[in-house]
Amino acid sequence: MTTIGDVAKAAGVSVATVSRALRGVDRVSPHTRDRVLAAASELHYVASPAATSLVSGRTRGVGVITPYFNRWFFATVVSGIEKVLREDGYHVLLCDLEGHTFDTRLPITQTMLWKRADGAIILNVPPVPSERSVLDRLGLPVVTVGNRQPGWPSVRIDDGAAMALATRYVVDLGHRDIGYAGTVPASITHLQTPYDRREAFTKVLSDHGLVCPPEWTLECDWTAAGAAEHADRLFAQRDFPTCVVAASDEMAFGVMSAARRHGLRVPEDVSVIGIDDHVHAEIFDLTTVRQDVEAQGRRAGQIMLDALRSRAGDVVVDDVLDVELVVRGSTGPPRRAGGGQRTKESVVVA
Amino acid sequence: MTTIGDVAKAAGVSVATVSRALRGVDRVSPHTRDRVLAAASELHYVASPAATSLVSGRTRGVGVITPYFNRWFFATVVSGIEKVLREDGYHVLLCDLEGHTFDTRLPITQTMLWKRADGAIILNVPPVPSERSVLDRLGLPVVTVGNRQPGWPSVRIDDGAAMALATRYVVDLGHRDIGYAGTVPASITHLQTPYDRREAFTKVLSDHGLVCPPEWTLECDWTAAGAAEHADRLFAQRDFPTCVVAASDEMAFGVMSAARRHGLRVPEDVSVIGIDDHVHAEIFDLTTVRQDVEAQGRRAGQIMLDALRSRAGDVVVDDVLDVELVVRGSTGPPRRAGGGQRTKESVVVA
DNA sequence: CTGAAAGCGCTTACAG
DNA sequence: CTGAAAGCGCTTACAG
């Protein structure tokens, strides 16, 4: 509980001088400074952030708002943000919006951020109008990751392009009967990515005169387990695709798992492709479209830092990171190139 | 930027009355209260946490100190903590100690927590003496997760018992040639779990007159990729075990992956068992010892909340959660029960 | 280079 | 039930 007054007393100077000496601003005589530093260190003095913040109006905290936090993508982004902020003495204030089900989330409130953070980084959740006005009223710099919002800088990949890359790859491999994992319930309004990826998938297919029927389209909660459950039903059907495109690697894991459970070999019987290059993608030999997730966090942190030092001016950057197709063992040409339904029996026997 | 003064003016009362009305303490006439509430809401007033904290001495924040954060176990614990704290209006201050390599971590400093948090929850890292004295000086309630420290309540599993359960299971299955994944470089002093699990493994083996030779012992960074890399070398040896016990599921994934890459079938050619019941364990059909990680976070959060309301008194609880063997498809009896080295050739041909 | 004093935005005895 | 005032621990003009 030592305060600046204790240090002043110990060093025999005024609190103003202690403040100056400790922060290294203004001129302070070397001799005085040394005395102050010694006293502060002796007393284990650390300035009260509340007092500093009250007088300076700055908190040295950045709110990180995330729809889920306990998922690889988000934890990785936060990790990147944290490392960059930390170097400049900023800390992250975690705001997890995860609700009780996949379809719901908590609202972004003024209380979360007000006078608590100097800026906010929003991961993947497009604010609804009322949230937008909360954020605007707060007057903090905002950076978004994973999607773009008018007036705010963003860091992301092009979800449509990433999905198009994956889909085109398997079409070029000769697949015509292609399933899709990763649609979400219509009630989901707090994520944009599922819609963008789905749209790009459908577009590439239709460009090739193809269509993915509803019974090959798996709606789930974007987890491996959720995808596995639905893929299980898919592979139980008499007709199923020669390839499944998953909108994320975790769902791709689920699809691969379900395939194996049905005695199908990957990629001989079914090809599977994902998006992300999840930490485990290489281990499980998954073909995917790689994005550098931690780099997105780092860049978002850097843009925030620049904004806090008002280096950025008024330029609203839209930092779109490259993605890259990573071909591994989970994809191959279809058994019978050119399409045609295969029955489950023929596969198992083959 | 509306302050309590603005609300007072709008409601025609003093700031003291606004404070009372808004916090619902003390008697305030219903009429006055309504006027204050209306004015506050109209003006979007939220009290400045810095000012509140300065005068009250409490921050309504809890520091969560974690060795890595972007790993399933830790992100899951934090998620559990966050959900419980949130319900009582507390937020989490994330303190990630991850250094540049697996062997190093950042120190816990006074600056991290001082006047910034009302308590600290420490995940899996045993503080060194200097950190212990920082923490003691801070005078905050501390709860540990994942290991036990004198004087602090803890939430954890019994690492030794969990590992013994896994090891005994595969020994009972008939395995005699057993490898181990999960030793760490001797330079690692900031984690206890690797040592406790290793010790229990060795103990069970020796109880059965068995020993795991150094060349079957995989030292790694406790990631799937790290384990895969070392397992790759293991399976390239002429003699390798009929079973690998991994100290975590993620390492088990790596081992399974390496086995498959060598044309070995799991469990026919090699059994693999882990500890955790990672989100993906079921998907990948991994036999494991289950621990409820999110529950550990929730309980730690609850103990912290109790301590902050000083409900807890002086009892230092040691909350040891049960673990449970979950048998799945990655384990089976050895090819030749009773041991005896198998050559790689014989396996591949078989 | 250094100190006295005002002020950041609240809460909490203390009066009334 | 309500208000005036002190005080939480700092920083920052303002003097000197």
XYZ file of C-alpha atoms (C1' of nucleotides) in Angstrom:
732
model
C 0.000 0.000 0.000
C 2.865 2.397 -0.509
C 1.848 5.579 -2.263
C 3.687 8.315 -4.034
C 3.630 10.237 -0.765
C 5.628 7.530 0.984
C 8.258 7.662 -1.697
C 8.379 11.439 -1.519
C 8.893 11.291 2.203
C 11.605 8.667 1.944
C 13.427 10.591 -0.746
C 12.919 13.942 0.936
C 11.253 15.576 -2.056
C 7.740 16.529 -3.137
C 5.311 14.131 -4.753
C 5.498 16.163 -7.939
C 9.195 15.475 -8.160
C 8.663 11.796 -7.540
C 6.139 11.691 -10.326
C 8.512 13.410 -12.706
C 11.526 11.336 -11.785
C 9.688 8.059 -12.080
C 8.172 8.771 -15.432
C 11.344 10.221 -16.866
C 9.606 13.301 -18.223
C 10.696 16.874 -17.526
C 14.093 17.770 -16.146
C 15.019 16.299 -12.815
C 18.532 16.544 -11.457
C 20.381 13.255 -11.652
C 21.022 13.299 -7.963
C 17.368 13.765 -7.083
C 16.317 11.193 -9.602
C 18.630 8.576 -8.149
C 17.337 9.208 -4.661
C 13.757 8.888 -5.840
C 14.440 5.741 -7.810
C 16.187 4.171 -4.863
C 13.354 5.027 -2.510
C 10.727 3.764 -4.943
C 12.517 0.508 -5.474
C 13.136 0.092 -1.768
C 9.463 0.551 -1.042
C 8.343 -1.572 -4.018
C 6.392 1.388 -5.241
C 4.151 1.000 -8.267
C 1.809 3.821 -9.218
C -1.871 3.154 -8.785
C -3.334 2.644 -12.255
C -6.684 3.964 -11.054
C -5.216 7.253 -9.932
C -3.079 7.570 -13.033
C -5.996 6.732 -15.224
C -8.311 9.133 -13.464
C -6.011 12.040 -14.028
C -4.706 11.090 -17.455
C -7.914 9.727 -18.897
C -6.063 6.742 -20.315
C -6.160 3.200 -19.023
C -3.472 1.410 -21.055
C -5.941 -1.341 -21.656
C -7.514 -2.567 -24.874
C -10.787 -4.448 -24.873
C -10.809 -7.573 -27.001
C -14.316 -8.609 -27.891
C -14.739 -12.152 -29.091
C -17.746 -14.328 -29.907
C -16.081 -17.433 -28.452
C -12.869 -17.601 -26.797
C -12.275 -21.164 -26.206
C -11.847 -21.967 -29.866
C -8.592 -22.242 -31.671
C -9.103 -19.365 -34.062
C -10.061 -16.837 -31.435
C -7.555 -17.898 -28.819
C -4.856 -17.621 -31.463
C -5.903 -14.141 -32.521
C -6.025 -12.980 -28.915
C -2.610 -14.448 -28.326
C -1.204 -12.424 -31.223
C -2.871 -9.253 -30.003
C -1.647 -9.759 -26.459
C 1.973 -10.187 -27.449
C 2.041 -6.969 -29.436
C 0.191 -4.885 -26.868
C 2.321 -6.153 -24.041
C 5.469 -4.759 -25.597
C 4.006 -1.304 -25.332
C 2.760 -1.794 -21.823
C -0.863 -2.315 -22.755
C -2.926 -5.138 -21.393
C -5.965 -6.886 -22.787
C -9.354 -6.788 -21.242
C -11.140 -9.921 -22.282
C -14.770 -9.570 -23.331
C -16.174 -12.954 -24.249
C -19.598 -12.722 -25.843
C -20.287 -16.443 -25.796
C -23.872 -17.168 -24.835
C -25.468 -20.383 -23.722
C -25.944 -21.742 -27.205
C -24.156 -21.362 -30.495
C -26.948 -19.126 -31.812
C -26.882 -16.555 -29.079
C -24.349 -14.118 -27.867
C -24.150 -11.422 -25.250
C -24.482 -7.812 -26.310
C -21.563 -5.418 -26.374
C -22.306 -2.927 -23.609
C -20.981 0.437 -22.675
C -20.077 -0.855 -19.218
C -17.668 -3.345 -20.743
C -15.408 -0.689 -22.153
C -16.328 2.678 -20.694
C -13.254 4.214 -19.071
C -11.887 0.729 -18.875
C -10.058 0.567 -22.164
C -8.426 3.005 -24.554
C -9.543 1.047 -27.584
C -11.422 -2.028 -28.702
C -10.582 -4.868 -31.039
C -13.604 -6.770 -32.239
C -13.159 -10.298 -33.493
C -15.548 -11.529 -36.173
C -18.757 -10.172 -34.742
C -20.558 -7.528 -36.756
C -22.130 -5.159 -34.208
C -25.864 -4.612 -34.413
C -26.973 -0.973 -34.730
C -27.421 -0.396 -31.026
C -23.955 -1.777 -30.371
C -22.559 0.356 -33.113
C -23.926 3.440 -31.429
C -22.504 2.354 -28.073
C -19.126 1.988 -29.715
C -19.459 5.309 -31.500
C -20.463 7.067 -28.316
C -17.480 5.630 -26.512
C -15.311 7.424 -29.023
C -12.566 4.821 -28.826
C -10.452 3.626 -31.691
C -11.851 0.329 -32.936
C -10.179 -2.321 -35.072
C -11.999 -5.335 -36.429
C -10.562 -8.733 -37.186
C -12.222 -11.203 -39.524
C -14.620 -8.861 -41.201
C -14.955 -5.319 -42.346
C -17.115 -2.599 -40.829
C -17.581 0.885 -42.255
C -15.272 3.465 -40.738
C -13.049 1.059 -38.835
C -9.718 -0.406 -39.840
C -9.780 -4.145 -40.306
C -7.517 -7.139 -40.557
C -8.830 -10.256 -42.235
C -8.612 -12.676 -45.072
C -10.964 -12.619 -48.020
C -13.344 -15.357 -46.924
C -14.879 -15.678 -50.350
C -11.530 -15.966 -52.078
C -10.310 -18.551 -49.568
C -13.368 -20.702 -50.082
C -13.228 -20.271 -53.852
C -9.631 -21.487 -53.793
C -10.563 -24.609 -51.874
C -13.595 -25.353 -53.982
C -11.855 -24.786 -57.278
C -9.093 -27.125 -56.225
C -11.408 -30.060 -55.687
C -13.438 -29.281 -58.780
C -10.219 -29.274 -60.779
C -9.379 -32.602 -59.203
C -12.462 -33.896 -61.011
C -15.022 -33.912 -58.228
C -18.570 -33.238 -59.313
C -20.458 -34.616 -56.345
C -19.438 -32.238 -53.622
C -20.873 -31.830 -50.148
C -20.516 -28.855 -47.859
C -20.012 -28.597 -44.112
C -20.524 -25.273 -42.424
C -23.883 -23.663 -42.966
C -25.346 -22.222 -39.791
C -28.871 -21.809 -38.442
C -30.650 -18.812 -39.959
C -30.858 -17.353 -36.466
C -27.138 -16.645 -36.486
C -26.687 -12.964 -37.134
C -23.552 -12.443 -35.185
C -21.152 -14.033 -37.626
C -20.516 -13.097 -41.224
C -17.902 -15.653 -42.172
C -20.259 -18.637 -42.525
C -22.336 -16.742 -45.062
C -19.417 -15.430 -47.076
C -17.803 -18.819 -47.347
C -21.007 -20.566 -48.247
C -21.771 -18.064 -50.963
C -18.358 -18.458 -52.555
C -18.710 -22.227 -52.495
C -22.066 -22.133 -54.239
C -20.775 -19.655 -56.775
C -17.807 -21.781 -57.820
C -20.025 -24.795 -58.111
C -22.589 -23.030 -60.248
C -19.808 -21.603 -62.429
C -19.073 -25.211 -63.244
C -22.686 -26.142 -63.699
C -22.713 -27.955 -60.370
C -24.969 -27.801 -57.396
C -24.745 -29.131 -53.855
C -28.094 -30.634 -52.852
C -29.542 -29.870 -49.408
C -28.990 -33.422 -48.213
C -25.264 -32.990 -48.759
C -25.179 -29.676 -46.964
C -24.291 -29.959 -43.306
C -25.489 -27.289 -40.936
C -23.683 -27.219 -37.617
C -22.110 -25.219 -34.847
C -18.688 -25.032 -36.483
C -17.119 -27.535 -34.143
C -15.498 -30.830 -35.060
C -18.033 -32.748 -33.014
C -20.972 -30.956 -34.603
C -19.687 -31.605 -38.086
C -18.964 -35.245 -37.263
C -22.505 -35.771 -36.104
C -23.975 -34.424 -39.298
C -21.406 -36.073 -41.522
C -22.340 -39.313 -39.869
C -25.833 -38.956 -41.267
C -24.425 -37.931 -44.617
C -22.349 -41.070 -44.977
C -25.264 -43.201 -43.870
C -27.166 -42.104 -46.965
C -27.227 -44.333 -50.002
C -25.727 -41.608 -52.145
C -23.091 -39.334 -50.791
C -20.525 -37.051 -52.363
C -16.998 -37.943 -53.451
C -15.733 -34.853 -51.686
C -16.740 -32.679 -48.775
C -15.662 -29.059 -48.571
C -15.627 -27.870 -44.972
C -15.714 -24.198 -44.118
C -13.167 -24.712 -41.347
C -10.513 -27.255 -40.499
C -12.202 -28.271 -37.291
C -15.301 -29.234 -39.236
C -13.090 -31.021 -41.730
C -11.680 -33.082 -38.856
C -15.199 -34.048 -37.920
C -16.019 -35.054 -41.472
C -12.872 -37.171 -41.789
C -13.658 -38.836 -38.535
C -17.189 -39.685 -39.586
C -15.938 -41.026 -42.899
C -13.521 -43.388 -41.197
C -16.218 -44.540 -38.843
C -18.202 -45.575 -41.903
C -15.276 -47.540 -43.224
C -14.499 -44.988 -45.886
C -10.925 -44.165 -46.700
C -9.732 -40.609 -47.093
C -9.057 -39.615 -49.822
C -9.725 -42.789 -51.836
C -13.405 -42.918 -50.988
C -14.001 -39.331 -49.918
C -11.832 -36.270 -50.221
C -12.000 -33.659 -47.504
C -10.708 -30.104 -47.598
C -10.872 -27.341 -44.996
C -9.936 -23.731 -44.418
C -7.541 -22.417 -41.736
C -4.487 -24.588 -41.444
C -5.397 -25.300 -37.851
C -2.527 -26.340 -35.545
C -3.561 -29.932 -36.036
C -4.148 -29.818 -39.767
C -0.676 -31.019 -40.652
C -0.830 -33.790 -38.083
C -4.052 -35.080 -39.544
C -2.837 -34.641 -43.089
C -5.627 -32.295 -44.036
C -5.574 -30.350 -47.282
C -6.576 -26.810 -46.478
C -6.347 -23.137 -47.299
C -3.896 -21.600 -44.914
C -4.425 -18.302 -43.129
C -1.999 -16.844 -40.620
C -4.230 -16.327 -37.637
C -1.728 -15.119 -35.109
C -0.430 -12.595 -37.629
C -3.925 -11.195 -37.894
C -3.909 -10.666 -34.154
C -0.495 -9.064 -34.255
C -1.457 -6.709 -37.040
C -4.670 -5.729 -35.344
C -2.677 -5.003 -32.191
C -0.227 -2.921 -34.175
C -2.938 -0.892 -35.858
C -4.472 -0.267 -32.449
C -1.162 0.847 -31.031
C -0.679 3.227 -33.950
C -4.146 4.620 -33.429
C -3.497 5.132 -29.729
C -0.388 7.088 -30.583
C -2.429 8.721 -33.338
C 0.106 7.780 -35.862
C -2.551 6.476 -38.124
C -4.296 9.704 -39.029
C -7.603 9.123 -40.708
C -6.677 6.291 -43.003
C -8.958 3.358 -42.457
C -6.841 0.453 -43.542
C -8.326 -2.796 -44.698
C -5.536 -5.254 -44.242
C -6.370 -8.360 -46.242
C -3.860 -11.118 -45.624
C -2.965 -13.670 -48.252
C -4.149 -17.217 -48.063
C -2.477 -20.216 -49.586
C -3.591 -23.642 -50.676
C -1.784 -26.358 -48.744
C -2.181 -29.706 -50.432
C -1.884 -32.678 -48.128
C -3.187 -36.194 -48.104
C -6.909 -35.740 -47.522
C -7.738 -34.915 -51.125
C -7.384 -36.828 -54.358
C -9.249 -37.403 -57.574
C -12.654 -38.997 -57.239
C -12.958 -42.719 -57.730
C -14.822 -42.197 -60.945
C -13.774 -38.885 -62.348
C -16.592 -37.018 -63.988
C -19.060 -37.722 -61.251
C -21.868 -40.208 -60.937
C -23.320 -41.363 -57.682
C -21.608 -44.073 -55.755
C -23.431 -46.288 -53.385
C -22.073 -46.958 -49.990
C -21.868 -50.644 -50.730
C -19.716 -50.203 -53.788
C -17.295 -48.178 -51.746
C -16.940 -50.551 -48.901
C -16.526 -53.482 -51.227
C -14.064 -51.730 -53.498
C -17.823 12.012 -21.118
C -20.804 12.432 -18.863
C -19.908 12.445 -15.206
C -21.851 12.037 -12.030
C -22.033 15.823 -11.880
C -23.937 15.972 -15.158
C -26.455 13.495 -13.878
C -26.817 15.415 -10.627
C -27.489 18.603 -12.527
C -30.010 16.953 -14.842
C -31.833 15.361 -11.931
C -31.611 18.420 -9.742
C -29.918 16.661 -6.849
C -26.431 16.390 -5.394
C -23.774 14.003 -6.650
C -23.974 12.146 -3.346
C -27.609 11.388 -3.992
C -26.877 10.250 -7.514
C -24.245 7.899 -6.199
C -26.640 6.463 -3.651
C -29.548 6.130 -6.022
C -27.516 4.445 -8.710
C -25.913 1.928 -6.438
C -29.108 1.152 -4.602
C -27.485 1.445 -1.195
C -28.824 3.660 1.580
C -32.324 5.076 1.601
C -33.295 7.264 -1.308
C -36.881 8.365 -1.850
C -38.515 6.532 -4.729
C -39.292 9.771 -6.454
C -35.710 10.993 -6.320
C -34.411 7.636 -7.374
C -36.603 7.556 -10.442
C -35.491 11.017 -11.472
C -31.857 10.049 -11.074
C -32.261 6.805 -12.938
C -34.032 8.566 -15.772
C -31.335 11.215 -16.021
C -28.549 8.636 -15.894
C -30.110 6.548 -18.586
C -30.863 9.584 -20.723
C -27.253 10.665 -20.516
C -25.870 7.141 -20.938
C -24.065 7.557 -17.681
C -21.683 4.874 -16.516
C -19.486 5.496 -13.498
C -15.786 5.780 -14.153
C -14.161 2.591 -12.922
C -10.952 4.471 -12.215
C -12.661 6.920 -9.880
C -14.687 4.193 -8.228
C -11.647 2.055 -7.823
C -9.552 4.881 -6.453
C -12.005 5.603 -3.709
C -13.108 2.054 -2.981
C -9.790 0.332 -3.390
C -11.402 -2.429 -5.419
C -11.149 -2.952 -9.142
C -13.638 -5.722 -9.850
C -10.984 -7.413 -11.901
C -9.220 -10.718 -11.396
C -5.851 -11.406 -12.934
C -5.555 -14.742 -14.672
C -1.961 -15.800 -15.036
C -1.284 -18.490 -17.570
C 1.887 -20.045 -18.983
C 0.391 -20.334 -22.463
C -2.876 -19.165 -23.503
C -3.292 -20.310 -26.960
C -3.529 -23.928 -25.964
C -6.691 -25.849 -25.492
C -6.271 -26.588 -21.800
C -5.574 -23.029 -20.763
C -8.102 -21.377 -23.034
C -10.711 -23.751 -21.652
C -9.846 -22.988 -18.042
C -9.928 -19.261 -18.710
C -13.266 -19.632 -20.413
C -14.686 -21.320 -17.319
C -13.271 -18.661 -15.036
C -14.575 -15.851 -17.206
C -18.126 -17.145 -17.244
C -18.333 -17.387 -13.477
C -16.688 -14.032 -12.781
C -18.839 -12.275 -15.319
C -22.009 -13.171 -13.478
C -20.768 -11.227 -10.496
C -19.622 -8.293 -12.538
C -15.953 -9.149 -12.425
C -13.764 -9.142 -15.480
C -10.586 -11.005 -16.233
C -7.260 -9.395 -16.755
C -5.264 -11.666 -18.946
C -1.622 -12.209 -18.021
C 0.027 -14.509 -20.516
C 3.479 -15.605 -19.436
C 4.403 -17.260 -22.697
C 7.989 -16.519 -23.663
C 9.714 -16.936 -26.959
C 10.411 -20.608 -26.493
C 8.743 -23.437 -24.673
C 11.438 -23.382 -21.991
C 11.106 -19.771 -21.011
C 8.383 -17.738 -19.521
C 7.919 -14.183 -18.391
C 8.067 -13.396 -14.689
C 5.008 -12.517 -12.669
C 5.487 -8.870 -11.753
C 3.925 -6.542 -9.280
C 2.989 -4.165 -12.077
C 0.802 -6.818 -13.649
C -1.558 -6.955 -10.719
C -0.909 -4.035 -8.421
C -4.132 -2.073 -7.939
C -5.290 -3.626 -11.147
C -6.969 -6.709 -9.815
C -8.675 -7.772 -6.606
C -7.318 -11.281 -6.848
C -5.216 -13.605 -8.974
C -5.802 -17.044 -10.390
C -2.620 -18.807 -11.380
C -2.806 -21.603 -13.918
C -0.258 -24.384 -13.655
C 2.809 -22.288 -13.006
C 4.536 -22.706 -9.653
C 5.859 -19.260 -8.720
C 9.560 -18.948 -8.000
C 10.442 -17.467 -4.597
C 10.728 -13.887 -5.839
C 7.319 -14.177 -7.485
C 5.902 -15.681 -4.376
C 7.018 -12.666 -2.395
C 5.544 -10.315 -4.979
C 2.264 -12.136 -4.661
C 2.447 -12.126 -0.877
C 3.231 -8.444 -0.801
C 0.271 -7.719 -3.025
C -1.914 -9.217 -0.342
C -4.503 -10.431 -2.824
C -6.427 -13.646 -2.598
C -4.778 -16.198 -4.868
C -6.205 -19.423 -6.260
C -4.158 -21.918 -8.209
C -5.355 -24.271 -10.905
C -3.458 -27.384 -11.928
C -1.153 -27.616 -8.970
C -0.993 -26.952 -5.305
C 0.941 -24.208 -3.525
C 1.233 -23.808 0.229
C -1.294 -21.399 1.677
C -3.413 -20.982 -1.411
C -6.621 -22.763 -2.325
C -6.291 -24.919 -5.416
C -8.363 -26.686 -8.016
C -6.787 -29.522 -9.924
C -6.755 -33.174 -10.734
C -4.315 -35.595 -9.215
C -1.811 -35.761 -12.053
C -0.138 -38.814 -10.663
C -3.390 -40.703 -10.238
C -4.536 -39.789 -13.736
C -1.348 -41.053 -15.269
C -1.366 -44.176 -13.136
C -4.874 -44.914 -14.361
C -3.831 -44.628 -17.985
C -0.673 -46.650 -17.533
C -2.327 -49.396 -15.551
C -4.969 -49.733 -18.210
C -2.502 -50.475 -20.969
C -0.417 -52.717 -18.739
C -3.554 -54.666 -17.926
C -4.229 -54.905 -21.618
C -1.011 -56.906 -21.794
C 1.435 -54.308 -23.006
C 4.992 -54.719 -21.782
C 6.843 -52.631 -24.324
C 5.570 -49.174 -23.556
C 6.842 -45.826 -24.780
C 6.200 -42.440 -23.240
C 5.543 -39.048 -24.795
C 5.798 -35.969 -22.631
C 9.048 -35.490 -20.820
C 10.314 -31.934 -21.011
C 13.762 -30.341 -21.139
C 15.382 -30.157 -17.714
C 15.382 -26.385 -18.075
C 11.623 -26.306 -17.582
C 10.990 -25.197 -14.057
C 7.737 -23.429 -14.617
C 5.537 -26.465 -14.971
C 4.991 -29.238 -12.476
C 2.557 -31.429 -14.373
C 5.117 -32.985 -16.741
C 7.159 -34.204 -13.799
C 4.246 -35.556 -11.798
C 2.859 -37.482 -14.723
C 6.196 -38.882 -15.718
C 6.898 -40.060 -12.217
C 3.579 -41.871 -11.946
C 4.173 -43.566 -15.281
C 7.576 -44.826 -14.252
C 6.228 -45.988 -10.922
C 3.441 -48.098 -12.405
C 5.860 -49.626 -14.846
C 8.361 -50.524 -12.187
C 5.577 -51.938 -10.018
C 5.118 -54.419 -12.828
C 8.802 -54.993 -13.307
C 8.821 -52.938 -16.465
C 10.949 -50.078 -17.643
C 10.674 -47.603 -20.495
C 14.063 -47.206 -22.147
C 15.335 -43.718 -23.048
C 14.967 -44.363 -26.759
C 11.242 -44.865 -26.275
C 10.880 -41.738 -24.196
C 9.871 -38.721 -26.202
C 10.822 -35.303 -24.920
C 8.888 -32.480 -26.497
C 7.075 -29.191 -26.103
C 3.725 -30.767 -25.299
C 2.224 -29.972 -28.670
C 0.853 -32.421 -31.203
C 3.420 -31.354 -33.762
C 6.286 -31.724 -31.323
C 5.185 -35.184 -30.313
C 4.663 -36.186 -33.925
C 8.185 -35.203 -34.795
C 9.700 -37.298 -32.050
C 7.315 -40.194 -32.561
C 8.393 -40.192 -36.146
C 11.894 -41.027 -35.040
C 10.558 -43.594 -32.606
C 8.700 -45.499 -35.288
C 11.691 -45.337 -37.585
C 13.641 -47.444 -35.090
C 13.967 -51.158 -35.627
C 12.363 -51.872 -32.278
C 9.547 -49.782 -31.004
C 6.898 -50.249 -28.353
C 3.489 -51.848 -28.743
C 1.965 -48.929 -26.913
C 2.722 -45.281 -26.311
C 1.395 -43.478 -23.270
C 1.155 -39.751 -23.922
C 0.984 -37.274 -21.066
C -1.622 -35.233 -22.940
C -4.149 -35.851 -25.678
C -2.518 -33.395 -28.008
C 0.703 -35.352 -27.825
C -1.290 -38.528 -28.319
C -2.670 -37.065 -31.536
C 0.860 -36.456 -32.696
C 1.876 -40.000 -31.874
C -1.119 -41.481 -33.720
C -0.362 -39.342 -36.691
C 3.275 -40.444 -36.801
C 2.223 -44.059 -36.469
C -0.098 -43.812 -39.444
C 2.567 -42.111 -41.481
C 4.724 -45.166 -40.856
C 1.986 -47.430 -42.080
C 1.160 -48.638 -38.612
C -2.417 -49.207 -37.631
C -3.840 -47.942 -34.367
C -4.439 -49.941 -32.228
C -3.520 -53.143 -34.059
C 0.140 -52.211 -34.441
C 0.461 -49.572 -31.740
C -1.888 -48.547 -28.993
C -1.992 -44.910 -27.964
C -3.508 -43.431 -24.827
C -3.613 -39.827 -23.625
C -4.796 -37.687 -20.744
C -7.360 -34.864 -20.939
C -10.271 -35.817 -23.106
C -9.462 -32.939 -25.397
C -12.349 -31.581 -27.518
C -11.077 -33.618 -30.415
C -10.352 -36.818 -28.532
C -13.695 -38.369 -29.307
C -13.481 -37.410 -32.957
C -10.122 -39.092 -33.264
C -11.221 -42.073 -31.262
C -8.561 -41.629 -28.632
C -8.615 -43.578 -25.402
C -7.872 -41.157 -22.617
C -8.295 -40.172 -18.997
C -10.927 -37.507 -18.858
C -10.666 -34.357 -16.779
C -13.273 -31.622 -16.765
C -11.187 -28.626 -17.623
C -13.861 -25.982 -17.841
C -15.209 -27.096 -14.482
C -11.801 -26.459 -12.986
C -11.992 -22.919 -14.290
C -15.490 -22.455 -12.957
C -14.561 -23.739 -9.530
C -11.484 -21.591 -9.339
C -13.638 -18.608 -10.262
C -16.128 -19.530 -7.592
C -13.499 -19.896 -4.904
C -12.117 -16.513 -5.899
C -15.547 -14.938 -5.710
C -16.059 -16.415 -2.264
C -12.717 -15.100 -1.142
C -13.532 -11.640 -2.467
C -16.716 -11.657 -0.458
C -14.676 -13.200 2.351
C -17.071 -16.027 2.634
C -14.251 -18.463 2.652
C -12.662 -17.639 5.967
C -9.296 -19.202 6.372
C -9.958 -22.594 4.947
C -7.507 -23.353 2.195
C -9.398 -25.800 0.059
C -7.673 -28.262 -2.214
C -10.320 -29.184 -4.701
C -9.211 -32.337 -6.471
C -11.584 -33.246 -9.283
C -12.210 -36.803 -10.326
C -10.818 -38.215 -13.504
C -12.238 -41.077 -15.491
C -10.890 -43.563 -17.965
C -12.593 -43.252 -21.337
C -11.921 -46.269 -23.467
C -12.112 -45.655 -27.196
C -10.595 -47.199 -30.268
C -6.942 -46.234 -29.991
C -6.025 -48.949 -27.540
C -6.137 -52.718 -27.710
C -4.111 -55.710 -26.650
C -0.625 -55.936 -28.078
C -0.066 -58.054 -31.151
C 1.931 -60.487 -29.131
C 0.743 -60.331 -25.587
C 3.494 -60.730 -23.061
C 5.935 -58.460 -24.828
C 8.856 -59.124 -27.051
C 10.220 -56.736 -29.588
C 8.586 -56.462 -32.935
C 10.444 -55.335 -35.981
C 9.005 -52.714 -38.197
C 9.008 -55.092 -41.139
C 6.915 -57.678 -39.416
C 4.332 -55.059 -38.655
C 4.072 -53.628 -42.103
C 3.851 -57.026 -43.687
C 1.328 -58.305 -41.225
C 15.181 21.973 -11.344
C 11.513 21.842 -7.695
C 7.250 22.617 -4.840
C 2.367 24.038 -3.693
C -2.027 23.496 -5.324
C -5.752 22.308 -8.249
C -8.303 18.764 -10.154
C -9.506 14.010 -12.369
C -14.674 11.473 -10.809
C -16.186 9.128 -7.612
C -17.801 7.394 -2.335
C -18.597 8.002 2.384
C -18.804 9.567 6.918
C -20.851 13.649 8.981
C -24.597 16.843 9.637
C -29.051 18.173 9.249
C -33.882 11.231 2.966
C -30.339 14.599 1.266
C -26.260 17.781 0.789
C -21.518 19.742 1.671
C -17.047 18.326 2.143
C -13.128 15.438 2.606
C -10.301 12.285 0.449
C -8.727 8.202 -2.665
C -3.467 8.729 -5.431
C -1.935 10.553 -8.898
C -0.420 14.481 -12.863
C 0.166 18.987 -14.493
C 0.115 23.727 -15.249
C 1.810 27.578 -12.537
C 5.296 29.906 -9.870
C 9.633 30.415 -8.292
